[in-house]
């Protein structure tokens, strides 16, 4: 079960959290795909191609590190996703109010 320092996560919260993680991941990849398509259509020289490659390498590293659902960091990950607009506050309704409050507070930092 997923846990914060304060309270364990129920099985329903855990399942819903994983579903929301997947949804946020798909949203981020959809946005990345649109960005890459726009940038690729503007490539006119080899330097543009290498810049796109560098951008993609950095994004891959960022995304691979962001979607960490370990129990010890899940609240922080949701706060980051909320801050970035990849998750909406309303989508956290499956969580207990204290967990929602903590995530929202962290997202404001």
Coordinates of C-alpha atoms in Angstrom, one line a residue:
X1 CA 0.0 0.0 0.0
X2 CA 1.1 3.6 -0.7
X3 CA 1.8 5.5 2.5
X4 CA 2.6 9.0 3.6
X5 CA 4.2 9.7 7.0
X6 CA 0.8 10.4 8.4
X7 CA -1.5 7.7 7.2
X8 CA -1.5 4.6 5.0
X9 CA -3.2 4.6 1.7
X10 CA -6.2 2.4 1.2
X11 CA -6.3 -0.1 -1.7
X12 CA -8.8 2.1 -3.5
X13 CA -6.6 5.1 -3.1
X14 CA -3.6 3.1 -4.3
X15 CA -5.4 1.9 -7.4
X16 CA -6.8 5.3 -8.2
X17 CA -3.4 6.9 -7.7
X18 CA -1.8 4.5 -10.2
X19 CA -4.6 5.3 -12.7
X20 CA -4.0 9.0 -12.3
X21 CA -0.3 8.6 -12.7
X22 CA -0.9 6.8 -16.0
X23 CA -3.3 9.6 -17.1
X24 CA -0.8 12.3 -16.2
X25 CA 2.0 10.4 -18.0
X26 CA -0.1 10.1 -21.1
X27 CA -1.0 13.8 -21.0
X28 CA 2.7 14.8 -20.7
X29 CA 3.7 12.5 -23.6
X30 CA 0.8 13.9 -25.8
X31 CA 2.1 17.4 -25.1
X32 CA 5.7 16.4 -25.8
X33 CA 4.6 14.8 -29.1
X34 CA 2.9 18.0 -30.2
X35 CA 5.9 20.0 -29.3
X36 CA 8.3 17.7 -31.1
X37 CA 6.1 17.7 -34.2
X38 CA 6.0 21.5 -34.3
X39 CA 9.8 21.7 -33.7
X40 CA 10.6 19.0 -36.3
X41 CA 8.6 20.9 -38.9
X42 CA 10.9 23.9 -38.4
X43 CA 14.1 22.0 -38.9
X44 CA 16.1 23.6 -41.7
X45 CA 19.7 22.8 -40.8
X46 CA 21.7 20.1 -38.9
X47 CA 22.1 22.3 -35.8
X48 CA 18.3 22.4 -35.5
X49 CA 18.2 18.6 -35.6
X50 CA 20.9 18.3 -32.9
X51 CA 19.0 20.8 -30.7
X52 CA 15.9 18.7 -31.0
X53 CA 17.9 15.6 -30.1
X54 CA 19.3 17.4 -27.0
X55 CA 15.8 18.6 -26.1
X56 CA 14.4 15.1 -26.4
X57 CA 17.2 13.6 -24.3
X58 CA 16.7 16.1 -21.5
X59 CA 12.9 15.5 -21.6
X60 CA 13.3 11.8 -21.5
X61 CA 15.6 12.1 -18.4
X62 CA 13.1 14.5 -16.8
X63 CA 10.1 12.3 -17.5
X64 CA 11.7 9.1 -16.5
X65 CA 12.7 10.6 -13.1
X66 CA 9.3 12.3 -12.5
X67 CA 6.9 9.4 -12.6
X68 CA 8.2 7.7 -9.4
X69 CA 5.4 5.9 -7.5
X70 CA 7.4 4.7 -4.6
X71 CA 5.6 5.1 -1.3
X72 CA 8.1 7.5 0.1
X73 CA 7.7 10.1 -2.7
X74 CA 4.2 9.7 -4.1
X75 CA 2.7 12.8 -2.4
X76 CA 5.6 14.9 -3.7
X77 CA 5.1 13.5 -7.2
X78 CA 1.4 14.4 -7.2
X79 CA 2.3 17.8 -5.9
X80 CA 4.7 18.3 -8.8
X81 CA 2.1 17.0 -11.3
X82 CA -0.5 19.4 -9.9
X83 CA 1.9 22.3 -10.1
X84 CA 2.7 21.5 -13.7
X85 CA -1.0 21.2 -14.6
X86 CA -0.7 17.6 -15.5
X87 CA -3.2 16.7 -12.7
X88 CA -6.1 18.9 -11.6
X89 CA -7.0 19.3 -8.0
X90 CA -10.4 17.8 -8.6
X91 CA -8.8 14.6 -9.8
X92 CA -7.4 14.0 -6.3
X93 CA -10.9 13.6 -4.9
X94 CA -10.3 9.9 -4.4
X95 CA -7.8 10.7 -1.6
X96 CA -8.7 11.4 2.0
X97 CA -9.0 15.2 2.7
X98 CA -5.7 15.3 4.7
X99 CA -3.8 13.8 1.8
X100 CA -5.4 16.2 -0.7
X101 CA -4.5 19.2 1.5
X102 CA -0.9 18.1 1.8
X103 CA -0.5 17.7 -1.9
X104 CA -2.1 21.1 -2.6
X105 CA 0.1 22.8 -0.1
X106 CA 3.2 21.2 -1.5
X107 CA 2.2 22.3 -5.0
X108 CA 2.0 25.9 -3.9
X109 CA 5.7 25.9 -2.8

